[in-house]
Short mmCIF file of C-alpha atoms and ligand atoms in Angstrom, two decimals:
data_model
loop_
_atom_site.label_atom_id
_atom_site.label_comp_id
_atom_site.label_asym_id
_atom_site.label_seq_id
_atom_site.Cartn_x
_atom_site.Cartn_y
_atom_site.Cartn_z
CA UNK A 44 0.00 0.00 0.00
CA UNK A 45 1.56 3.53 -0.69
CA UNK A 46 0.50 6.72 1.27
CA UNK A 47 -0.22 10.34 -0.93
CA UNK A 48 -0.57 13.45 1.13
CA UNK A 49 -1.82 16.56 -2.08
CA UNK A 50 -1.32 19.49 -0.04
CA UNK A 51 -1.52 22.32 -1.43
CA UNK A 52 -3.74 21.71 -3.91
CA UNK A 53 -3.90 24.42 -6.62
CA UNK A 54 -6.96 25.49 -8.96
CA UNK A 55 -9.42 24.96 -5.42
CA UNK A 56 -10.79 28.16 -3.57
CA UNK A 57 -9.64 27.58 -0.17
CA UNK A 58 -6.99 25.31 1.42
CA UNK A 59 -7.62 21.31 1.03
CA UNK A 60 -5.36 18.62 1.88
CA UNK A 61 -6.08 14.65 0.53
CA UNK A 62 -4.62 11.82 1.65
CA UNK A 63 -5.14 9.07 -0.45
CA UNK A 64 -3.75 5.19 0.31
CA UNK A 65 -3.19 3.59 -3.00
CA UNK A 66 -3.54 -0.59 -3.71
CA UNK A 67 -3.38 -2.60 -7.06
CA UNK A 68 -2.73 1.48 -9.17
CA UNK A 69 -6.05 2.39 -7.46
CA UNK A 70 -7.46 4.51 -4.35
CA UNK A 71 -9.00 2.70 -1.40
CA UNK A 72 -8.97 5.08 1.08
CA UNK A 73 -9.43 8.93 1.17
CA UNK A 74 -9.74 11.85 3.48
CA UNK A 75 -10.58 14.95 2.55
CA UNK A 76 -9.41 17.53 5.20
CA UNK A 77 -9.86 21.34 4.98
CA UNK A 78 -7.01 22.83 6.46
CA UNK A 79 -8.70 26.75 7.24
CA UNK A 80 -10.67 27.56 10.13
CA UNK A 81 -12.73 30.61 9.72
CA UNK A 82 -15.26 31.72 12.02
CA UNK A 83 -17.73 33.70 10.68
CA UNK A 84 -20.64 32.06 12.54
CA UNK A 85 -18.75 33.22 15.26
CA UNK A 86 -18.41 36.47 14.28
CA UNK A 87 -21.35 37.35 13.29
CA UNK A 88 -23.24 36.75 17.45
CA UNK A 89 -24.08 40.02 18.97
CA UNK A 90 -24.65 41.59 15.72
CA UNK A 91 -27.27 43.26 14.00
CA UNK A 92 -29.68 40.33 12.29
CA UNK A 93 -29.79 42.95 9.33
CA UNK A 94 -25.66 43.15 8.66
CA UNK A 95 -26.28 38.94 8.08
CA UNK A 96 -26.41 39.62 4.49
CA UNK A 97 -23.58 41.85 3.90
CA UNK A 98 -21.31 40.22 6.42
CA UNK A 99 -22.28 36.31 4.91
CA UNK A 100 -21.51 37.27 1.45
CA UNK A 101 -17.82 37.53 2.90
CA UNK A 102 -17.56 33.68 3.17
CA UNK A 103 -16.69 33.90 -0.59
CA UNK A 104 -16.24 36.54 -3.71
CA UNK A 105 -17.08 33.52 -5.88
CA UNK A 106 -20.75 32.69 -5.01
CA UNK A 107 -21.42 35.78 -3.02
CA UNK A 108 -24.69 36.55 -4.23
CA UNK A 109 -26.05 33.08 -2.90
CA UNK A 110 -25.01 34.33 0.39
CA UNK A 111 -26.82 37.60 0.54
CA UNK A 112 -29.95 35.81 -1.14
CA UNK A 113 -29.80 33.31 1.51
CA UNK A 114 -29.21 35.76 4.51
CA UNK A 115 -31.75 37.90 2.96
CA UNK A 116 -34.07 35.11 2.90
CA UNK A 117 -33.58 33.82 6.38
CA UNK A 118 -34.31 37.86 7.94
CA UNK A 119 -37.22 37.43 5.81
CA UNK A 120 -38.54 34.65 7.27
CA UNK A 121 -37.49 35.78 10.96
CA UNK A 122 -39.49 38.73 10.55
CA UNK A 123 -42.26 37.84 8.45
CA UNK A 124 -41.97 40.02 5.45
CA UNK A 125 -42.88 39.15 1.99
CA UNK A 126 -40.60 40.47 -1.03
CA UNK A 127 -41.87 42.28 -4.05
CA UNK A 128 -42.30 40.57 -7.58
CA UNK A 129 -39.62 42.68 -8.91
CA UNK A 130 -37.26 41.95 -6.07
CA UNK A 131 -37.78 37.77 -6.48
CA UNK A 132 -37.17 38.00 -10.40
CA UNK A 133 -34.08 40.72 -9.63
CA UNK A 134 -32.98 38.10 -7.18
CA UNK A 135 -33.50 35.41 -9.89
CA UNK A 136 -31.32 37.45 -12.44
CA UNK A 137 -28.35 37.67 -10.09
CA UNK A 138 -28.40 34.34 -8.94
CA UNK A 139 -28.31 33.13 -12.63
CA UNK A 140 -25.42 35.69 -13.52
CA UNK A 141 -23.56 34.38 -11.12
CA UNK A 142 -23.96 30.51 -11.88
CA UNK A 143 -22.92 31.32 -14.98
CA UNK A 144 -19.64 33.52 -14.20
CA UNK A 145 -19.04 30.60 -11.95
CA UNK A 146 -19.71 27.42 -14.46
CA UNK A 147 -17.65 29.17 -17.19
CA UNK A 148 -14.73 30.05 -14.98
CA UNK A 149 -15.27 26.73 -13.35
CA UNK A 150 -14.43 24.75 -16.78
CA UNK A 151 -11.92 26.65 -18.55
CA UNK A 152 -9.76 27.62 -15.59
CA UNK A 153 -10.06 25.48 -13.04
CA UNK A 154 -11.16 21.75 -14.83
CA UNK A 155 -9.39 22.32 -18.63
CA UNK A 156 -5.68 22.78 -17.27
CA UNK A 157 -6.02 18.87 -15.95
CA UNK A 158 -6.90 17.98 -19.78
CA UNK A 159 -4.99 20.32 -22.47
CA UNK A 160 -1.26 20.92 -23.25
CA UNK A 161 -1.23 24.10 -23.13
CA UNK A 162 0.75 27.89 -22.66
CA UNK A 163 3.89 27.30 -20.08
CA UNK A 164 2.09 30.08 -17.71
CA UNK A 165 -0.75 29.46 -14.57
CA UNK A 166 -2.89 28.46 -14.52
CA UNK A 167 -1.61 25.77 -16.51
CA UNK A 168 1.45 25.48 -14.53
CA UNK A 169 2.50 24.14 -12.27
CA UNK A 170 0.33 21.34 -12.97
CA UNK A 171 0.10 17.41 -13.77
CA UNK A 172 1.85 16.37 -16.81
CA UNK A 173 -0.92 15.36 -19.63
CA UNK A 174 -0.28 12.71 -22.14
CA UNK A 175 -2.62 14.45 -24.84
CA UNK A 176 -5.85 12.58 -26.07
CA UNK A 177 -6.99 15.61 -28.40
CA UNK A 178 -6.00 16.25 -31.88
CA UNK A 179 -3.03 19.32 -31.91
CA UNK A 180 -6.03 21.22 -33.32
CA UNK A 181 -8.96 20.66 -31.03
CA UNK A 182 -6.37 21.39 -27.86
CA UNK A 183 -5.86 24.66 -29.55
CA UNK A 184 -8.75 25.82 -30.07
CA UNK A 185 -9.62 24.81 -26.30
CA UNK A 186 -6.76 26.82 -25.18
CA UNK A 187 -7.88 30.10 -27.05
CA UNK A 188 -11.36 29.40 -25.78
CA UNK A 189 -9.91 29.51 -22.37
CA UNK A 190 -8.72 32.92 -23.08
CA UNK A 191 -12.04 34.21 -24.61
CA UNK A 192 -13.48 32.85 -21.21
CA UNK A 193 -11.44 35.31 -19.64
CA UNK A 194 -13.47 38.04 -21.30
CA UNK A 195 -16.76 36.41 -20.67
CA UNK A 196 -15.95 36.28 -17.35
CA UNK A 197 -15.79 39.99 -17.43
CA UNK A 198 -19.21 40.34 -19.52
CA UNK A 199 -20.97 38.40 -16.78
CA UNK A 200 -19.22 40.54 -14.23
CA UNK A 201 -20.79 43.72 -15.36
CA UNK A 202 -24.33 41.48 -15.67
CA UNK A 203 -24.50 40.96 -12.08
CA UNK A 204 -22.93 44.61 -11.53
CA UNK A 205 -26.09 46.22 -13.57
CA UNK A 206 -28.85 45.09 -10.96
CA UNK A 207 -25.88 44.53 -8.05
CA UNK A 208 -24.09 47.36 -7.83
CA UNK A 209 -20.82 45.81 -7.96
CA UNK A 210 -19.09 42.03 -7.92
CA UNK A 211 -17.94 40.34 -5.72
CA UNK A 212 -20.37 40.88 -2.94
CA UNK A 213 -23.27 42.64 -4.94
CA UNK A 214 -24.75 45.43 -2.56
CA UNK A 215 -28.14 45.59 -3.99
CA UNK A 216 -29.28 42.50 -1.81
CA UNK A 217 -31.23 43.51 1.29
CA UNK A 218 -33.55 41.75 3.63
CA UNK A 219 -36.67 42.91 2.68
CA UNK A 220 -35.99 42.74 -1.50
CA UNK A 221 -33.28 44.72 -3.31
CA UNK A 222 -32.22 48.29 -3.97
CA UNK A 223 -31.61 48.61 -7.25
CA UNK A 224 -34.87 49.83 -9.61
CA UNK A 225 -35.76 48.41 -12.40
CA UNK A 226 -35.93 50.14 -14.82
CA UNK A 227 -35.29 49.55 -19.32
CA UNK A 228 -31.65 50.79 -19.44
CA UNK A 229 -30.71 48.29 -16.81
CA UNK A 230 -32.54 45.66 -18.76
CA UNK A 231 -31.54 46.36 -21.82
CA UNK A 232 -27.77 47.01 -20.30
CA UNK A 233 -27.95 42.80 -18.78
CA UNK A 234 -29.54 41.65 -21.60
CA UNK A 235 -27.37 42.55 -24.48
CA UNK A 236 -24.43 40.55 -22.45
CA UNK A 237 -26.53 38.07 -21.62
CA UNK A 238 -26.89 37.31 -25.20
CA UNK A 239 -23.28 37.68 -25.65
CA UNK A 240 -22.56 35.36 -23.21
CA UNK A 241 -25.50 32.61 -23.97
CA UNK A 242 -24.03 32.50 -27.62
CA UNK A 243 -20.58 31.67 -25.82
CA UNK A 244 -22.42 29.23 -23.89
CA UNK A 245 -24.05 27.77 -26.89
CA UNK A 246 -21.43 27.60 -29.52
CA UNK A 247 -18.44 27.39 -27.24
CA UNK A 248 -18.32 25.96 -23.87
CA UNK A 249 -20.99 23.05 -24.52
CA UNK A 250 -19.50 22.41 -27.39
CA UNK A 251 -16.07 22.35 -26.03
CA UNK A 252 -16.85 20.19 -22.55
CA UNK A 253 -18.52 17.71 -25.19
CA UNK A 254 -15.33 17.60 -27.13
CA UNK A 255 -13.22 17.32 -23.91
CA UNK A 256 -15.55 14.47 -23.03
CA UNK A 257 -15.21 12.53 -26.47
CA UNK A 258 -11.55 12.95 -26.67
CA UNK A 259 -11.70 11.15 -22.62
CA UNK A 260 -13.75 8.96 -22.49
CA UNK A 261 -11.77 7.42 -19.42
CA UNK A 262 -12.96 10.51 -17.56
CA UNK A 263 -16.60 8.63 -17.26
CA UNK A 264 -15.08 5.72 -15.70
CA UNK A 265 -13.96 6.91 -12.43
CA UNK A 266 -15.33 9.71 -9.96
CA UNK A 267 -18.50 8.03 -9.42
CA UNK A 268 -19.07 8.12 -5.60
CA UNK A 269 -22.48 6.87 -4.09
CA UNK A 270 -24.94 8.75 -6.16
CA UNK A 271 -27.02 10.15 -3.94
CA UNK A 272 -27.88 13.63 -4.89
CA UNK A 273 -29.44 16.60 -3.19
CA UNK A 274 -30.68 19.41 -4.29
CA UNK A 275 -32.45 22.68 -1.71
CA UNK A 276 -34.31 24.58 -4.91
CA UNK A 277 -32.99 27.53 -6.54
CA UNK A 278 -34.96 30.12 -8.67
CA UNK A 279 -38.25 30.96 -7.16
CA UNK A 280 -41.09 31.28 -9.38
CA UNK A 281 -43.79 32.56 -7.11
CA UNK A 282 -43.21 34.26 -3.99
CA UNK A 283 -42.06 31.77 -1.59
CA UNK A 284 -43.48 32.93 0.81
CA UNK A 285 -47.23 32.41 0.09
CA UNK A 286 -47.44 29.34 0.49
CA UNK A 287 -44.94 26.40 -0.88
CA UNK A 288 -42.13 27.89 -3.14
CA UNK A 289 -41.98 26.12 -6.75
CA UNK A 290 -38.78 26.82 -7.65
CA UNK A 291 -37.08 26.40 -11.38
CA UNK A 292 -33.93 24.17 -9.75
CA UNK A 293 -36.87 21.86 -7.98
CA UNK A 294 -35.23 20.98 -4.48
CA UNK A 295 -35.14 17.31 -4.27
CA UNK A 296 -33.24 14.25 -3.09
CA UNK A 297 -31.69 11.03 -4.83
CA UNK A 298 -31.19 8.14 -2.99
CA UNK A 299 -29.79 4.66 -4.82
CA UNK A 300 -31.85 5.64 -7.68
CA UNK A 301 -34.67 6.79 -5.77
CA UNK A 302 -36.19 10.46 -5.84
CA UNK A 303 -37.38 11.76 -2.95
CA UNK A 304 -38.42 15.32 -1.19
CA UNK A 305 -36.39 17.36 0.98
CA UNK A 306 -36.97 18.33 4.65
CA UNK A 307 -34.14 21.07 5.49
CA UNK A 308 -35.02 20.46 9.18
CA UNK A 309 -33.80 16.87 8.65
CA UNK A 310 -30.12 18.18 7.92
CA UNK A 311 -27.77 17.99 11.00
CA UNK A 312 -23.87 18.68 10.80
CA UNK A 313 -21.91 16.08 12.64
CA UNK A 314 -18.43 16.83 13.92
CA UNK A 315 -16.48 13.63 15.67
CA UNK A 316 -13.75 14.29 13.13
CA UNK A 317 -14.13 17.77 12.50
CA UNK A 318 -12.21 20.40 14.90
CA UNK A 319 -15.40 21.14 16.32
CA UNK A 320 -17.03 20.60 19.73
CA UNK A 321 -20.38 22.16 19.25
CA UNK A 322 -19.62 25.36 18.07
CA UNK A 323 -15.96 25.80 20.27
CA UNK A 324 -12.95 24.80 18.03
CA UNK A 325 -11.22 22.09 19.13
CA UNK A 326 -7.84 21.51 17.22
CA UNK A 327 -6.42 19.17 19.27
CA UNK A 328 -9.45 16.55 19.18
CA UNK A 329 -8.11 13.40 18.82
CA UNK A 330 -9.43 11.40 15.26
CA UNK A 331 -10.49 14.96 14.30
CA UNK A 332 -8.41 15.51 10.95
CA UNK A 333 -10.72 18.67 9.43
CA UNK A 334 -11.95 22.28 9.28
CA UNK A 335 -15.35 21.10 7.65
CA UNK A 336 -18.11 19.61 10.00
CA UNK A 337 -19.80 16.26 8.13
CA UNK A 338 -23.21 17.83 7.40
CA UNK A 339 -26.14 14.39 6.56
CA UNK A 340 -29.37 14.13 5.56
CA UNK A 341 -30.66 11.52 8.59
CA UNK A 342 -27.44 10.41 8.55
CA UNK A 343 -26.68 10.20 5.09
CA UNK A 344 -23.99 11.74 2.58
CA UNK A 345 -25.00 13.89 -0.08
CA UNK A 346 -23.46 14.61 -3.19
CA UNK A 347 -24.66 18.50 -3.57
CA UNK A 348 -24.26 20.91 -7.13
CA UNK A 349 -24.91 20.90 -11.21
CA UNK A 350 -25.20 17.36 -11.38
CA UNK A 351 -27.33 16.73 -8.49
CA UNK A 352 -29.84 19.70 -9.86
CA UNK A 353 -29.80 18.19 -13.28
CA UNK A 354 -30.60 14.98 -12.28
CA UNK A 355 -33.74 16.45 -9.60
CA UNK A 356 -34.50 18.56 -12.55
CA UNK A 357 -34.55 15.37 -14.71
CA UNK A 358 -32.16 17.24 -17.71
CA UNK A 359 -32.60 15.57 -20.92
CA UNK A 360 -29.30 15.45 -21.89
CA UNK A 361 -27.82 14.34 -18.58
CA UNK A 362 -30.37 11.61 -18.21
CA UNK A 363 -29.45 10.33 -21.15
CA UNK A 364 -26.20 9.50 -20.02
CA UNK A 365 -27.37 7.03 -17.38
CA UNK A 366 -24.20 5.93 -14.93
CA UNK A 367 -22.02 7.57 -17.01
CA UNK A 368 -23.61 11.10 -15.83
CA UNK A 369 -21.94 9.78 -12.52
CA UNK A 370 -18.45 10.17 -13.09
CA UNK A 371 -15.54 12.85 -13.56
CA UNK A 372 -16.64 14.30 -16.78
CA UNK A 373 -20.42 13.66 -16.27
CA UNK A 374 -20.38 16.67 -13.31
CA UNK A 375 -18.63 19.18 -16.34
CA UNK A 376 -21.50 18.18 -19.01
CA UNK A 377 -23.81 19.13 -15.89
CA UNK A 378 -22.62 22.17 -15.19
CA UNK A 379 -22.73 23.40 -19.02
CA UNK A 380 -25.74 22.25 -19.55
CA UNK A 381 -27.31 24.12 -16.91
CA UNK A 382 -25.64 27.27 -17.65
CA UNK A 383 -27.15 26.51 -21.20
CA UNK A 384 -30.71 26.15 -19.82
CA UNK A 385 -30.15 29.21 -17.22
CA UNK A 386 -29.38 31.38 -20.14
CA UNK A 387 -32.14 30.65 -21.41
CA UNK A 388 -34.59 31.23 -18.39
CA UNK A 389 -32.53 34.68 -17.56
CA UNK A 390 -33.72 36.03 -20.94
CA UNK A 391 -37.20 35.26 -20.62
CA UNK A 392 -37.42 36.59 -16.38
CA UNK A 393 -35.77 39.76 -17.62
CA UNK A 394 -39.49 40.45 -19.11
CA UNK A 395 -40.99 40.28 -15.70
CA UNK A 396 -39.49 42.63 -14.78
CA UNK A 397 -41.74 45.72 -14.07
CA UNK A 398 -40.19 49.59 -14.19
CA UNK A 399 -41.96 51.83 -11.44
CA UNK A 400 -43.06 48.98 -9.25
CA UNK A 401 -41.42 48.33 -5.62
CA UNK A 402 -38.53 46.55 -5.53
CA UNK A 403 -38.49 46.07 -1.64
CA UNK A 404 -40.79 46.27 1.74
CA UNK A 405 -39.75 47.66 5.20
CA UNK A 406 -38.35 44.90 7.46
CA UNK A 407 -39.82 45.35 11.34
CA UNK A 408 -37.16 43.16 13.33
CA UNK A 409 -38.30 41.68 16.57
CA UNK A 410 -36.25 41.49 19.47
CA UNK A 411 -36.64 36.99 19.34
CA UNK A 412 -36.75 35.15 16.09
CA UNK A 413 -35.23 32.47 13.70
CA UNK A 414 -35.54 31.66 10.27
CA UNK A 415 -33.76 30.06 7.58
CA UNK A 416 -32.95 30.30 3.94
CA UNK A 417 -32.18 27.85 1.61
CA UNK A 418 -31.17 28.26 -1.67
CA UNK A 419 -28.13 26.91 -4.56
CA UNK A 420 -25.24 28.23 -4.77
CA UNK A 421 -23.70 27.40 -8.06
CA UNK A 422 -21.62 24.97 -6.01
CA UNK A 423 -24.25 23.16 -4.51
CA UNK A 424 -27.09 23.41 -1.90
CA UNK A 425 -26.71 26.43 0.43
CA UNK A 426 -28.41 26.91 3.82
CA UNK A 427 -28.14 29.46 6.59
CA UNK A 428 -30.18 29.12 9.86
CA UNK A 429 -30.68 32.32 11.94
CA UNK A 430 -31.39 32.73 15.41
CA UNK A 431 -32.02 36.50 16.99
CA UNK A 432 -32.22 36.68 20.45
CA UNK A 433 -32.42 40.30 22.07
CA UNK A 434 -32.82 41.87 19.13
CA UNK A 435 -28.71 40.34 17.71
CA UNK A 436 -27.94 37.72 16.20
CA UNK A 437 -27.68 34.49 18.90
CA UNK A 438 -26.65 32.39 16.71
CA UNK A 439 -25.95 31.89 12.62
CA UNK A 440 -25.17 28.33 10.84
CA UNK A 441 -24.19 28.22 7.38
CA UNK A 442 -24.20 24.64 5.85
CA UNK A 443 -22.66 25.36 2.27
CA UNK A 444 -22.27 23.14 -0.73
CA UNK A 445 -18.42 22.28 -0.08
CA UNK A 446 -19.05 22.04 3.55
CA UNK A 447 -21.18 18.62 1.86
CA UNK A 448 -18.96 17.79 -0.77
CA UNK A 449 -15.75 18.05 1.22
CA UNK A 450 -16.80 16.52 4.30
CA UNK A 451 -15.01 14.36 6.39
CA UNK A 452 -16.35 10.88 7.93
CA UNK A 453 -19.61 11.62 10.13
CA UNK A 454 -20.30 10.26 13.14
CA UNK A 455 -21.35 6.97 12.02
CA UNK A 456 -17.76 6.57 10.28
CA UNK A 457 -18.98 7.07 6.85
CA UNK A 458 -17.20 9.14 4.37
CA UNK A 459 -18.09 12.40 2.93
CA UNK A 460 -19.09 12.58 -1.29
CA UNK A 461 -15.70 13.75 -2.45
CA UNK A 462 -14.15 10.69 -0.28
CA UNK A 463 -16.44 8.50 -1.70
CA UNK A 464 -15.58 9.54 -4.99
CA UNK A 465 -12.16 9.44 -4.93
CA UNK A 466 -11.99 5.39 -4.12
CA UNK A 467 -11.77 3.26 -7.10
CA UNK A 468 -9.73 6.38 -9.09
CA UNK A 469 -6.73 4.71 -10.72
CA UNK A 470 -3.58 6.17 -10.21
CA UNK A 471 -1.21 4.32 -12.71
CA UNK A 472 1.55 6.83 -11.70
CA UNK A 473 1.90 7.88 -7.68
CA UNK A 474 4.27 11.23 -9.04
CA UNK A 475 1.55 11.96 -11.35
CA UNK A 476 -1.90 11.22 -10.06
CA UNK A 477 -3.75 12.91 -12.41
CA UNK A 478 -6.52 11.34 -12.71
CA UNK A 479 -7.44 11.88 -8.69
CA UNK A 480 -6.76 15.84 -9.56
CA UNK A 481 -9.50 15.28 -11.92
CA UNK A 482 -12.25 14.18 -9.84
CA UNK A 483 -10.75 16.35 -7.05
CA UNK A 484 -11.96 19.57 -9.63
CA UNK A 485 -15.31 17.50 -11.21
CA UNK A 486 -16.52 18.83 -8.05
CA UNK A 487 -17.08 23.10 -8.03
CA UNK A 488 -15.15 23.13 -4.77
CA UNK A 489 -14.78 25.86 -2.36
CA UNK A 490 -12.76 25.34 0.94
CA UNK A 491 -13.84 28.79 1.58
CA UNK A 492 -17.35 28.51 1.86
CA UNK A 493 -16.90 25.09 3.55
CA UNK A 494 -15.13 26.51 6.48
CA UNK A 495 -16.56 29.16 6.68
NI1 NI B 133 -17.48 29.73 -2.12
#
């Protein structure tokens, strides 16, 4: 048996350390530790319940915007107030821009540099030597795509600064609704890059994941994990708050084959080998080996993000992949073809939009409340439970997609998703263990928002 310690791992938000043990040129063991404590939660007691929003969307500047939607959302519920039409599709526009900054930066510059030969400069080095599978011309083209991402990057960037105010950390986001008017400059301003970047979407980084994927068709044979998938509900299409939410990203669960519902009061975070003792660090616990507390769904792992929404959603195209959808390269035709589908549905919620009407309501805190908000992030289910007692915030939890996807064994011994994954992964080279880099970046992982 040989022992790999990956630490640090490049092209990963946030600091991650894998050990893998290695038998017969495969993995049989994994951990998956995050090496950063935080502390937000703990820095946000004693503060205003209304600063939740700006101070949340700290965790990260790559999925910010799910952070101040679910903050917003969880005041909301704490103190009973129902947001505006325009503020729900506003919300809806944001959320979408930034899934889609996120998917495209996700593929060409953290996923592609594990695939193509490319320019001697980073991101593509220092990296894993790549025997090349694509033709000298295909790679190319990839690798010029990767710089035209660049620039769609900044295209989406001023999409989500048009109704945000800025990015990272859009302002406009406020318990209660948003600031921003609408109003059919704005619209017109996010729509004409929205087209800009949905042709990208459509004739370039489909196209080019489905290339990737035809060129490696190993890629479908390893990265599995247990398959069970589960999804909170993104993209409100009524007010949630009369009554159940139907959301466009239906929230959802997937369990050995089996669809189910969701109950977010049936998620609890376990922590006998996280640094955690309640809510106290604790970095000398013995058996404790990570940053990231083991959050389960009555005691099971969860595989959380693109793939598990495309599968709840029942996605044509990833359906139609059967087992295969399970796998390295399944979780990258995911992720484009829900940017490819968001696109879509952007477009056609920028018409209902309505100039002149509110785009918020006053929020009347009470001194003792709770609520929570759920939502996606583009990484994966995102939930934040808030608790106000004398009129400050008691206590906040954050549960964030990573903080699923990276988790460490839970209290029943059981791995976390990315652990799970990781076993079977051959690694014909222990210098060069590319393919466990590979499933490593499948997932859209962010250390940051997992230790939040
Ligand atoms: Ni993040």
């Amino acid at each position: 048996m040989t022992k790999l310690v990956l630490a640090p791992i490049s092209r990963v938000p946030g600091q991650v350390q894998i050990e893998l043990e290695i038998e017969g040129g495969k993995v049989v063991r994994s951990k998956v530790a995050g090496t950063m404590a935080r502390g937000l939660e703990a820095t946000l007691k004693g503060h205003d319940p209304r600063d939740a929003q700006l101070l949340t969307q700290r965790i990260c500047g790559i999925c910010p915007v799910a952070h101040g939607i679910a903050a917003a959302q969880a005041l909301e519920k704490a103190f009973g107030a129902a947001i505006p039409e325009n503020a729900r599709v506003m919300r809806n526009l944001l959320l979408g821009a930034n899934f889609l900054l996120t998917n495209i930066y996700h593929f060409y510059q953290i996923a592609l540099p594990d695939y193509v030969h490319s320019l001697p400069l980073a991101p593509f080095t220092p990296g894993p030597a790549i025997t090349p599978t694509l033709p000298v011309q295909a790679n190319a083209a990839l690798v010029q795509h990767f710089l035209l991402s660049l620039e769609m990057s900044r295209t989406v960037q001023e999409m989500l600064a048009v109704f945000g105010g800025k990015m990272p950390h859009p302002s406009a986001v406020v318990p209660g609704g948003v600031t921003e008017n609408a109003d059919a400059q704005k619209v017109t301003a996010f729509r004409s890059r929205l087209r800009e970047v949905a042709d990208f979407i459509k004739n370039v980084y489909l196209p080019d994941v489905h290339t990737l994927a035809w060129y490696n068709p190993q890629a479908f044979a390893y990265g599995a994990g247990a398959g069970n998938l589960l999804s909170l509900g993104a993209y409100p299409l009524k007010d949630g708050l009369r009554g159940q939410p139907e959301f466009y990203f239906k929230s959802g669960r997937y369990t050995n084959g089996q669809p189910g519902e969701v109950d977010p009061d049936k998620i609890k975070e376990e922590f006998r080998y996280a640094w955690y003792e309640g809510d106290s660090f604790q970095s000398e616990k013995p058996g404790a080996y990570s940053w990231v507390k083991a959050p389960r769904y009555e005691g099971t792992a969860y595989e959380v993000g693109a793939l598990a929404r495309m599968v709840i959603h029942g996605h044509s195209g990833v359906k139609a992949l059967g087992d295969k959808a399970f796998s390295a390269m399944g979780r990258h035709i995911a992720r484009a073809e829900e940017s490819l589908l968001l696109a879509g549905a952007l477009d056609e919620w920028l018409n209902q939009l309505e100039p002149g009407k509110p785009v918020a309501v006053n929020l009347n805190p009470t001194p003792l409340a709770q609520g929570t908000g759920i939502t996606e992030a583009p990484q994966g289910a995102l939930l934040h439970r808030l608790e106000v007692k004398n009129a400050v915030i008691h206590n906040y939890q954050v549960i964030a997609p990573a903080t699923w996807n990276a988790s460490p064994r839970d209290d029943s011994g059981k791995p976390g998703p990315l652990e799970q994954a990781l076993v079977g992964t051959p690694v014909p080279d222990t210098t060069n263990p590319l393919e466990v880099y590979r499933v490593i970046r499948s997932f859209d992982l962010c250390l940051a928002c997992a230790a939040h």
